[in-house]
Coordinates of C-alpha atoms in Angstrom, one line a residue:
Chain S
M9 CA 113.4 148.3 94.4
K10 CA 111.3 151.1 92.3
Q11 CA 109.5 149.5 89.5
M12 CA 109.4 151.7 86.1
I13 CA 106.0 152.2 84.9
N14 CA 105.2 152.3 81.2
I15 CA 102.4 155.2 80.1
A16 CA 101.1 155.5 76.8
L17 CA 100.0 159.3 76.0
P18 CA 97.9 160.0 73.3
K19 CA 99.4 161.8 70.6
G20 CA 97.8 165.8 70.4
R21 CA 96.2 168.1 72.6
L22 CA 94.4 165.7 75.1
G23 CA 97.5 164.2 75.9
E24 CA 99.8 167.0 76.2
K25 CA 97.0 168.2 78.8
A26 CA 97.1 164.8 80.7
Y27 CA 101.2 165.1 81.0
G28 CA 100.6 168.4 82.5
I29 CA 98.5 166.7 85.5
L30 CA 101.4 164.1 85.7
E31 CA 103.9 166.7 85.6
A32 CA 101.8 168.3 88.5
A33 CA 101.3 165.0 90.5
G34 CA 105.3 164.9 90.5
F35 CA 105.8 162.4 87.4
E36 CA 107.5 165.0 85.2
C37 CA 110.2 163.7 82.8
P38 CA 112.1 167.2 81.6
S39 CA 113.1 165.5 78.5
I40 CA 109.8 164.7 76.9
K41 CA 109.6 168.9 75.7
E42 CA 112.6 168.9 74.2
E43 CA 112.8 168.7 70.5
S44 CA 113.8 165.2 69.4
R45 CA 113.1 162.3 67.1
K46 CA 113.5 160.2 70.7
L47 CA 110.0 158.0 70.9
I48 CA 110.3 157.3 74.4
F49 CA 111.1 159.3 77.6
E50 CA 112.1 158.2 80.7
N51 CA 112.7 159.4 84.7
E52 CA 114.4 156.6 86.1
E53 CA 114.7 158.6 89.5
K54 CA 110.7 159.0 89.4
G55 CA 109.9 155.9 88.1
V56 CA 108.1 156.5 85.3
R57 CA 108.5 156.1 81.3
Y58 CA 106.0 157.9 78.5
F59 CA 105.7 157.4 74.9
W60 CA 103.1 159.0 72.6
V61 CA 100.6 156.8 70.5
K62 CA 98.1 157.0 68.3
P63 CA 94.8 157.7 70.7
S64 CA 93.0 155.2 69.2
D65 CA 96.1 152.6 70.5
V66 CA 96.7 153.4 73.6
V67 CA 94.0 150.8 75.0
I68 CA 95.9 148.2 73.0
Y69 CA 98.9 149.2 74.4
V70 CA 97.8 148.9 77.9
E71 CA 95.4 145.8 77.6
R72 CA 98.3 144.1 75.7
G73 CA 100.7 145.0 78.6
A74 CA 103.4 147.1 76.3
A75 CA 101.8 150.2 78.8
D76 CA 101.4 149.7 82.7
I77 CA 98.8 152.8 82.0
G78 CA 97.7 155.0 79.5
I79 CA 95.6 157.9 79.0
A80 CA 92.6 157.1 76.6
G81 CA 89.0 158.9 75.9
K82 CA 85.7 157.1 76.9
D83 CA 85.2 157.4 73.4
I84 CA 87.6 154.9 72.6
I85 CA 87.1 152.8 75.9
L86 CA 83.7 152.2 74.5
E87 CA 84.4 151.3 70.9
Y88 CA 86.8 148.9 71.5
S89 CA 86.0 147.5 74.8
P90 CA 88.9 146.5 76.2
N91 CA 89.7 143.8 78.9
I92 CA 91.8 146.9 81.3
Y93 CA 90.8 148.6 84.5
E94 CA 89.4 152.3 84.4
L95 CA 91.0 153.9 87.6
A96 CA 89.9 157.9 87.5
D97 CA 88.3 160.6 85.3
L98 CA 91.0 163.1 84.5
G99 CA 88.1 165.5 83.6
I100 CA 89.6 166.7 80.3
G101 CA 88.7 166.6 77.1
K102 CA 85.3 166.8 77.9
C103 CA 82.9 166.3 75.0
R104 CA 79.9 164.1 74.0
M105 CA 79.0 161.2 71.5
A106 CA 76.0 162.5 69.4
V107 CA 73.9 161.6 66.7
A108 CA 73.8 164.6 64.3
A109 CA 72.0 165.7 61.2
K110 CA 70.9 167.8 58.9
K111 CA 68.7 170.6 60.7
D112 CA 65.8 169.4 58.5
F113 CA 66.5 165.9 58.9
Y114 CA 63.1 164.4 59.7
D115 CA 63.4 160.5 61.4
R116 CA 61.2 158.1 59.4
R117 CA 61.3 154.9 61.2
D118 CA 59.5 152.8 58.2
R119 CA 63.0 152.1 56.8
T120 CA 66.5 151.4 57.4
L121 CA 68.8 154.0 59.3
R122 CA 72.0 155.2 57.5
V123 CA 74.7 156.0 60.1
A124 CA 78.0 157.3 59.2
T125 CA 80.6 157.1 61.9
K126 CA 84.5 156.4 63.3
F127 CA 82.8 154.4 66.1
P128 CA 80.7 151.3 64.6
N129 CA 80.4 149.5 67.7
I130 CA 78.9 152.4 69.9
A131 CA 76.3 153.1 67.1
R132 CA 75.3 149.6 66.8
D133 CA 74.8 149.0 71.0
F134 CA 72.9 152.7 70.5
Y135 CA 70.3 151.7 68.0
N136 CA 70.3 147.5 68.9
K137 CA 68.8 149.5 72.1
Q138 CA 66.1 150.3 70.5
S139 CA 66.1 147.5 68.2
R140 CA 66.3 150.0 65.4
E141 CA 67.7 148.5 61.9
I142 CA 70.6 150.4 60.7
D143 CA 73.1 150.5 58.0
I144 CA 76.8 151.5 59.2
I145 CA 78.7 152.9 57.1
K146 CA 82.5 153.1 58.7
L147 CA 84.3 156.3 57.7
N148 CA 87.6 157.3 58.8
G149 CA 87.4 161.0 58.9
S150 CA 85.4 163.9 57.5
I151 CA 82.1 162.5 59.2
E152 CA 80.1 165.5 58.8
L153 CA 80.8 165.4 54.7
A154 CA 78.3 162.4 54.8
P155 CA 74.5 163.7 55.2
I156 CA 75.4 166.5 53.4
L157 CA 76.2 164.2 49.9
G158 CA 73.4 162.0 51.1
L159 CA 75.9 158.8 52.0
S160 CA 73.9 158.8 55.3
D161 CA 70.9 160.1 57.1
V162 CA 72.8 160.7 60.5
I163 CA 76.2 160.7 62.0
V164 CA 77.7 159.7 65.1
D165 CA 80.5 161.6 66.1
I166 CA 82.2 163.3 69.0
V167 CA 80.8 167.0 69.7
E168 CA 82.2 169.2 71.4
T169 CA 80.8 172.9 70.8
G170 CA 79.0 171.7 67.8
K171 CA 80.2 174.8 65.6
T172 CA 81.8 172.7 62.8
L173 CA 77.9 171.1 62.5
Y174 CA 76.6 174.2 62.8
E175 CA 78.3 176.2 59.9
N176 CA 77.2 172.8 57.6
N177 CA 73.7 173.3 58.4
L178 CA 73.8 170.2 60.8
E179 CA 72.6 170.0 64.4
P180 CA 72.9 167.4 67.3
K181 CA 70.1 165.3 67.7
Q182 CA 70.4 163.5 70.6
D183 CA 73.3 162.7 73.4
I184 CA 74.4 158.9 73.3
V185 CA 77.2 159.7 75.8
Q186 CA 79.4 162.1 77.9
I187 CA 83.1 161.6 77.1
S188 CA 86.1 162.7 79.0
A189 CA 89.8 161.6 79.3
R190 CA 90.5 158.1 81.9
L191 CA 93.4 156.5 82.9
V192 CA 93.3 153.3 82.8
A193 CA 95.7 150.5 83.6
N194 CA 96.5 146.9 82.6
K195 CA 95.2 144.4 85.2
A196 CA 97.7 142.5 85.6
S197 CA 100.2 145.5 85.9
Y198 CA 98.0 146.4 88.4
K199 CA 98.5 143.5 90.3
F200 CA 102.7 143.0 90.2
K201 CA 103.1 147.1 90.4
N202 CA 100.3 147.8 92.5
K203 CA 101.8 150.6 94.7
E204 CA 103.2 152.1 92.2
I205 CA 100.1 152.4 89.9
K206 CA 97.9 153.7 93.2
E207 CA 100.4 156.3 93.7
I208 CA 100.2 157.8 90.6
C209 CA 96.5 157.4 90.5
E210 CA 96.3 158.7 94.2
K211 CA 98.6 161.7 93.3
V212 CA 96.4 162.4 90.0
Q213 CA 93.4 162.4 91.2
N214 CA 94.8 165.2 94.2
I215 CA 95.7 166.8 91.2
I216 CA 92.0 167.1 89.6
G217 CA 90.3 167.3 93.1
Chain O
M5 CA 112.5 110.9 80.5
N6 CA 114.5 113.6 80.7
Y7 CA 114.8 116.9 77.9
S8 CA 117.2 119.0 78.1
D9 CA 116.7 123.1 78.4
G10 CA 115.1 124.6 75.4
V11 CA 113.3 121.4 74.5
L12 CA 110.1 121.5 75.8
R13 CA 108.0 124.9 75.5
N14 CA 106.6 126.7 78.4
D15 CA 103.2 125.1 77.7
E16 CA 104.6 121.7 76.9
K17 CA 106.2 121.7 80.4
A18 CA 102.9 123.0 82.4
I19 CA 100.9 120.0 80.3
Y20 CA 102.9 117.5 82.1
A21 CA 103.3 119.3 85.5
L22 CA 99.8 120.3 85.8
R23 CA 98.5 116.8 85.1
E24 CA 101.4 115.4 88.0
L25 CA 100.3 117.9 90.4
Y26 CA 96.5 116.9 90.0
G27 CA 97.1 113.6 89.9
R28 CA 98.5 113.4 93.5
F29 CA 95.4 114.7 94.7
G30 CA 92.9 112.3 92.8
Y31 CA 92.1 114.2 89.9
M32 CA 91.5 111.8 87.0
L33 CA 92.7 112.5 83.5
Y34 CA 89.3 113.0 81.4
K35 CA 89.3 112.6 77.5
V36 CA 86.2 114.6 75.6
N37 CA 85.7 114.5 72.4
K38 CA 86.6 116.8 69.5
F39 CA 83.2 117.6 68.6
E40 CA 79.6 118.5 70.3
E41 CA 76.0 118.8 69.1
Y42 CA 76.0 122.9 68.6
D43 CA 72.4 123.1 70.9
L44 CA 74.4 122.3 74.1
Y45 CA 76.7 126.2 73.2
A46 CA 73.4 127.5 72.0
H47 CA 71.7 126.9 75.4
N48 CA 74.6 128.0 77.7
K49 CA 75.9 131.2 75.4
N50 CA 76.4 133.3 78.4
F51 CA 78.7 130.6 79.8
L52 CA 81.1 130.7 77.1
V53 CA 84.0 133.6 77.4
S54 CA 82.9 134.4 73.7
D55 CA 79.7 133.6 72.3
K56 CA 80.9 132.6 68.7
V57 CA 81.3 128.9 68.2
L58 CA 82.6 127.2 65.0
A59 CA 80.0 125.2 63.8
F60 CA 79.6 122.4 60.9
T61 CA 77.0 120.0 59.6
D62 CA 78.1 116.2 60.3
T63 CA 77.8 113.4 57.6
N64 CA 73.9 112.9 59.2
G65 CA 73.0 116.4 58.8
K66 CA 73.7 117.6 62.5
L67 CA 74.8 120.6 63.4
M68 CA 78.0 120.4 65.4
A69 CA 80.5 122.3 66.7
L70 CA 84.1 122.6 67.3
K71 CA 84.3 122.7 71.2
P72 CA 84.7 125.9 72.4
D73 CA 85.0 124.8 76.3
V74 CA 85.5 122.1 78.0
T75 CA 83.5 122.1 81.4
L76 CA 80.1 122.0 79.4
S77 CA 81.0 118.7 78.1
I78 CA 82.5 117.9 81.2
I79 CA 79.4 118.4 83.5
K80 CA 76.8 116.9 80.7
N81 CA 78.3 113.7 80.9
I82 CA 79.5 112.3 83.9
A83 CA 77.1 110.9 86.3
Y84 CA 76.5 111.1 90.0
E85 CA 75.1 109.5 93.0
D86 CA 74.1 111.4 96.4
N87 CA 77.4 112.2 98.2
T88 CA 80.0 111.0 95.4
I89 CA 82.4 113.2 94.1
N90 CA 83.9 113.7 90.6
K91 CA 87.5 114.8 90.4
L92 CA 88.4 114.9 86.7
C93 CA 91.0 117.2 85.3
Y94 CA 92.3 117.5 81.5
N95 CA 93.7 119.2 78.7
E96 CA 92.1 119.8 75.7
N97 CA 92.6 122.2 72.6
V98 CA 89.3 124.5 72.5
Y99 CA 88.2 126.6 69.6
R100 CA 87.1 130.7 70.1
T101 CA 87.8 133.7 68.5
S102 CA 89.7 136.3 69.9
D103 CA 89.2 139.9 69.3
G104 CA 87.2 139.5 65.9
D105 CA 90.2 137.8 63.7
G106 CA 89.1 134.4 63.5
F107 CA 88.9 131.3 65.2
K108 CA 91.8 130.2 67.2
E109 CA 92.8 126.8 68.6
I110 CA 93.8 127.4 72.2
M111 CA 95.5 124.5 74.6
Q112 CA 93.7 124.8 77.5
T113 CA 94.2 122.9 80.4
G114 CA 92.3 122.4 83.8
L115 CA 90.4 120.8 86.2
E116 CA 86.6 120.3 87.8
C117 CA 85.1 119.2 91.1
V118 CA 81.5 117.9 90.8
G119 CA 79.4 116.5 93.3
N120 CA 79.3 116.8 97.1
V121 CA 81.9 119.4 97.2
D122 CA 82.5 120.7 100.6
M123 CA 84.7 123.0 102.0
Y124 CA 87.8 120.8 101.8
N125 CA 87.4 120.1 98.5
E126 CA 86.7 123.7 97.5
C127 CA 89.8 125.2 99.8
E128 CA 91.7 121.9 97.8
V129 CA 90.7 123.2 94.3
I130 CA 92.0 127.3 95.2
M131 CA 95.1 125.6 96.8
L132 CA 95.4 123.9 93.6
A133 CA 94.8 126.9 91.4
A134 CA 97.3 128.6 93.3
K135 CA 100.0 125.7 92.9
S136 CA 99.1 125.7 89.1
L137 CA 100.8 128.9 88.9
E138 CA 103.5 128.5 91.0
T139 CA 104.7 125.5 88.9
I140 CA 104.5 128.4 85.9
S141 CA 106.6 131.0 87.8
N142 CA 106.9 132.1 91.9
E143 CA 105.7 135.4 90.7
Y144 CA 102.3 135.1 90.8
I145 CA 99.1 136.1 92.7
L146 CA 95.8 134.6 92.6
D147 CA 92.8 137.1 93.0
L148 CA 89.9 135.5 95.0
S149 CA 86.2 137.2 95.1
H150 CA 82.8 135.6 96.3
M151 CA 79.9 136.6 94.3
G152 CA 77.8 135.8 97.1
F153 CA 79.2 138.5 99.0
T154 CA 79.0 140.9 96.0
D155 CA 75.5 140.1 95.2
G156 CA 74.8 140.9 99.1
L157 CA 76.0 143.8 98.7
L158 CA 73.5 144.7 96.1
D159 CA 70.6 143.2 97.4
K160 CA 71.4 145.3 100.1
A161 CA 71.0 148.3 97.8
G162 CA 67.7 146.5 96.5
V163 CA 69.0 147.4 92.6
D164 CA 67.2 145.2 90.2
L165 CA 68.7 142.8 87.6
S166 CA 69.3 145.1 84.9
Q167 CA 70.8 147.7 87.1
R168 CA 72.8 144.6 89.0
E169 CA 74.4 144.1 85.2
E170 CA 75.3 147.4 84.8
I171 CA 77.0 147.7 88.5
L172 CA 78.7 144.5 87.5
K173 CA 80.4 145.7 84.5
L174 CA 81.7 148.9 86.6
I175 CA 83.0 146.8 89.6
E176 CA 85.1 144.8 86.6
S177 CA 86.5 148.0 85.3
K178 CA 87.5 148.8 88.9
N179 CA 85.3 152.1 87.8
V180 CA 85.3 154.1 90.7
S181 CA 84.4 157.6 89.6
V182 CA 81.8 156.6 86.9
L183 CA 80.3 154.1 89.8
K184 CA 79.9 156.6 92.2
A185 CA 77.9 158.8 89.7
Y186 CA 75.7 155.7 88.6
L187 CA 74.6 154.8 92.0
N188 CA 73.6 158.8 92.9
K189 CA 71.9 158.2 90.1
I190 CA 69.8 155.6 91.3
G191 CA 69.0 157.1 94.9
M192 CA 71.3 154.9 97.0
T193 CA 72.7 157.0 100.1
E194 CA 76.1 158.6 100.1
E195 CA 77.1 156.2 102.7
Y196 CA 76.5 152.6 100.9
C197 CA 78.2 154.3 97.7
E198 CA 81.2 155.7 100.0
N199 CA 81.1 152.0 101.1
L200 CA 80.7 150.1 98.0
C201 CA 83.6 152.4 96.1
K202 CA 86.0 151.4 98.9
L203 CA 85.3 147.9 98.4
V204 CA 85.7 148.3 94.6
E205 CA 89.2 150.1 94.9
M206 CA 90.4 147.6 97.8
Y207 CA 93.3 145.5 96.9
M208 CA 95.2 143.6 99.4
P209 CA 95.7 139.8 100.7
L210 CA 93.1 138.0 101.4
G211 CA 93.9 137.9 105.5
E212 CA 94.1 141.8 105.7
A213 CA 91.1 142.3 103.4
L214 CA 89.2 140.2 105.5
K215 CA 90.1 142.7 108.1
V216 CA 88.6 145.9 106.6
I217 CA 85.4 143.9 105.2
E218 CA 84.0 142.8 108.6
G219 CA 82.3 145.7 109.1
C220 CA 80.4 145.5 106.1
V221 CA 78.9 142.4 106.2
S222 CA 75.0 142.6 106.8
G223 CA 72.4 140.2 105.9
E224 CA 72.5 136.1 105.8
K225 CA 74.3 136.0 102.0
M226 CA 77.3 138.1 103.2
R227 CA 77.7 136.8 106.7
A228 CA 77.7 133.1 104.6
A229 CA 80.3 134.0 102.2
Y230 CA 82.5 136.0 104.7
E231 CA 82.6 133.1 106.7
E232 CA 83.4 130.7 103.9
L233 CA 86.2 133.4 102.7
S234 CA 87.9 133.4 106.3
L235 CA 88.1 129.5 106.5
I236 CA 89.8 129.5 103.0
A237 CA 92.3 132.3 104.3
E238 CA 92.9 130.0 107.2
M239 CA 93.5 126.8 105.1
M240 CA 96.0 128.8 102.8
V241 CA 98.0 130.1 105.4
T242 CA 98.2 125.8 106.3
Y243 CA 98.7 125.5 102.5
G244 CA 101.7 128.1 102.7
V245 CA 100.2 130.4 99.9
S246 CA 98.5 132.7 101.5
D247 CA 100.7 135.7 100.8
K248 CA 99.8 135.1 97.1
I249 CA 96.0 134.8 97.4
Y250 CA 94.5 138.4 97.4
L251 CA 91.0 140.0 97.0
D252 CA 89.7 141.8 94.7
L253 CA 86.2 142.1 94.0
S254 CA 86.7 143.4 90.5
V255 CA 86.9 139.3 89.9
V256 CA 83.2 139.1 88.2
N257 CA 81.6 136.3 86.9
D258 CA 78.1 136.1 85.3
L259 CA 75.7 136.0 88.4
N260 CA 73.6 133.1 86.5
Y261 CA 76.4 130.2 86.4
Y262 CA 78.3 131.4 89.1
D263 CA 77.4 131.8 92.8
G264 CA 80.4 131.5 95.2
I265 CA 83.6 132.1 95.3
T266 CA 85.8 133.2 91.7
F267 CA 89.6 133.2 90.9
K268 CA 91.6 134.9 88.4
G269 CA 95.6 133.8 88.2
F270 CA 98.2 136.4 87.1
I271 CA 101.5 136.1 86.3
N272 CA 104.2 138.6 86.7
G273 CA 105.5 139.2 82.9
I274 CA 102.0 137.8 81.5
P275 CA 99.8 140.8 80.4
A276 CA 96.2 138.9 81.2
S277 CA 95.2 136.0 83.4
V278 CA 96.5 132.9 82.7
L279 CA 93.9 131.2 85.0
S280 CA 90.3 131.6 85.5
G281 CA 87.7 129.8 87.3
G282 CA 85.4 129.3 90.4
R283 CA 82.2 127.9 91.7
Y284 CA 79.5 127.1 88.9
D285 CA 76.8 125.5 91.1
R286 CA 74.1 127.4 89.0
L287 CA 75.3 126.2 86.2
L288 CA 74.0 122.3 86.9
R289 CA 71.1 123.3 87.8
K290 CA 70.6 124.3 84.5
F291 CA 71.3 120.4 83.6
R292 CA 68.8 119.8 86.7
K293 CA 71.6 118.3 88.8
N294 CA 71.6 119.4 92.1
V295 CA 75.1 119.4 93.3
G296 CA 78.1 121.5 93.7
A297 CA 80.8 122.4 91.1
I298 CA 84.2 124.1 91.0
G299 CA 86.7 123.9 88.9
F300 CA 89.4 126.3 86.8
A301 CA 91.0 126.4 83.6
V302 CA 94.8 127.5 82.4
Y303 CA 95.2 129.5 79.4
L304 CA 98.3 127.5 78.1
D305 CA 98.4 129.7 74.9
R306 CA 99.4 132.7 76.7
L307 CA 102.5 131.0 78.2
E308 CA 103.9 131.2 74.9
R309 CA 105.8 134.7 75.2
F310 CA 106.6 134.4 79.1
N311 CA 110.3 134.0 80.4
V312 CA 111.6 132.3 76.7
Q313 CA 115.3 132.5 76.2
E314 CA 115.5 133.6 72.8
R315 CA 117.9 131.5 71.0
K316 CA 120.0 133.0 68.3
Y317 CA 120.8 129.6 66.0
N318 CA 118.1 126.7 64.9
V319 CA 121.7 124.6 65.6
D320 CA 124.7 124.5 66.8
V321 CA 126.5 122.9 63.7
L322 CA 126.0 123.0 60.3
L323 CA 128.2 119.9 58.6
V324 CA 129.0 120.5 55.2
Y325 CA 130.4 117.3 53.2
D326 CA 131.2 117.0 49.9
E327 CA 129.1 115.2 47.7
N328 CA 131.7 111.9 46.8
A329 CA 132.1 111.6 50.9
D330 CA 132.2 108.5 52.6
V331 CA 128.5 108.0 54.1
K332 CA 129.9 106.2 56.9
K333 CA 132.6 109.6 57.9
I334 CA 129.8 111.6 57.4
S335 CA 127.8 109.9 60.3
E336 CA 130.8 109.5 62.3
A337 CA 131.2 112.9 62.3
V338 CA 127.6 113.6 63.0
K339 CA 128.1 111.1 66.3
K340 CA 131.3 113.0 67.5
L341 CA 129.5 116.5 67.7
N342 CA 126.2 115.3 69.1
D343 CA 128.2 112.9 71.8
E344 CA 129.6 116.8 72.7
G345 CA 125.7 117.7 73.3
K346 CA 125.9 119.7 69.6
S347 CA 122.9 119.8 67.1
V348 CA 124.1 119.2 63.8
L349 CA 122.5 119.6 60.5
T350 CA 124.4 118.1 57.3
S351 CA 124.1 119.7 54.1
V352 CA 126.0 119.6 50.9
S353 CA 126.0 123.3 50.5
D354 CA 126.8 126.0 53.2
V355 CA 123.8 128.1 51.8
T356 CA 121.0 127.2 54.0
S357 CA 118.1 129.4 55.5
V358 CA 119.1 127.8 58.5
S359 CA 121.1 130.1 61.3
Y360 CA 124.0 128.2 62.9
K361 CA 126.6 129.0 65.4
Q362 CA 129.3 127.0 63.9
L363 CA 130.2 125.5 60.5
V364 CA 132.3 122.4 59.8
R365 CA 133.6 121.0 56.5
I366 CA 134.6 117.7 55.8

């Protein structure tokens, strides 16, 4: 008997693109495109069950086994370092994690650096490697405001085109890591639903080439 | 003493069943103190699952810790002589943090085999790991890997220590695409990359897997590991558990402590591994004990939600009596219900927070 695979998709544009890949790979679920208040979408014939969750929650659903597999940004994986398998790079949602600051920012090494970010673990890890003392200011949005108002010296954030930065007299100073969407899997599910998960993984890889 | 269904929790059942299993193979129950000197953990931080230790000062001002691990306490204390073997099992509470939300008390059971560990003993421990999982559920898998094999593979690439750490991390998460890119970046040949990635992706029963990896074996370290794995595969057939044993290189343990067989056990229905162990001779060398050691732990806390029959009632019967009722009559009524196999809660009022299946008034 084919086992149902629970798939956590991140809400938003990235998740829709990711679903597009899964659909093209033969794991479609037409009901997902209908307007409705349903939370879970199932295609029994294909053995898949989809649900939308907040992007940063995907790895939690997967790590705890509520989802067998999921689509998560590398930024989220690095920030939470969950104990999961990272099976494929989907090559979508490409951007980078970078340090940004005001264009005229001069990095003085004689004092603690104030860093505003949504990703405290990534920022801490990055500056730890440089033996740098920093003061992390955890924000939940509008990170770009922080250096403008003098709340922080720099920010650590996702940069796609850099347009928002440049329009606000900021610029990326240093890249930390390249980001893209990854297909992740729960470790126990990978064992007990190995055939199904491998099939999805292979077919998805054929689509992304 | 026999208990009816629903009295014992999964972890309680497992404790006794496992102790019996280990006892049959001569593993003696070993009790350790709840507290240890903090130094023991400070010196062996990487051996611990999490490096956070719950510390306090005792009445003499000495820094102590609530033990986060049992293995260290055991190997620190056991005496050994040449050619002897210590087979011990334990069940103890350990104190660990989980995801930064404070310390938790976790019931752990496991066994250690320390001393002159030969191939028989090693196979016995792996078999006991498999049988431990079997006591919990028939749908289990024991994933096996050999750190010597992995180490040998990386020796071949000539990578340095920091690169090795990075590569092991990628192997652990089966992150083949990034692994490939990383190996290319540090100048590995295309052929080597392909081979290593294929091995990392591979997941199949040990017997089959050995045929596949045979071609990759080169060098003394890998050869020895391969032969060890082959013997284990053979023995697992005689123990009748071979279809549950898988080879999976993503089972990775710290090379500073583990140098041989390493394994992790999974139960269908539990989202994380419930058993973890391996050969840790290198840890003993740090204690200046030049002997072999292998062991594993079972995380009983993870069984909490496994396969539980959700009970809808706290008790079968709520027996409501009036304040003037005869005590004897009440006790007779309770006895009658008990004899029918029903649990009874007595009360003078039917207003209660307890849920019950049936209400009886006398």
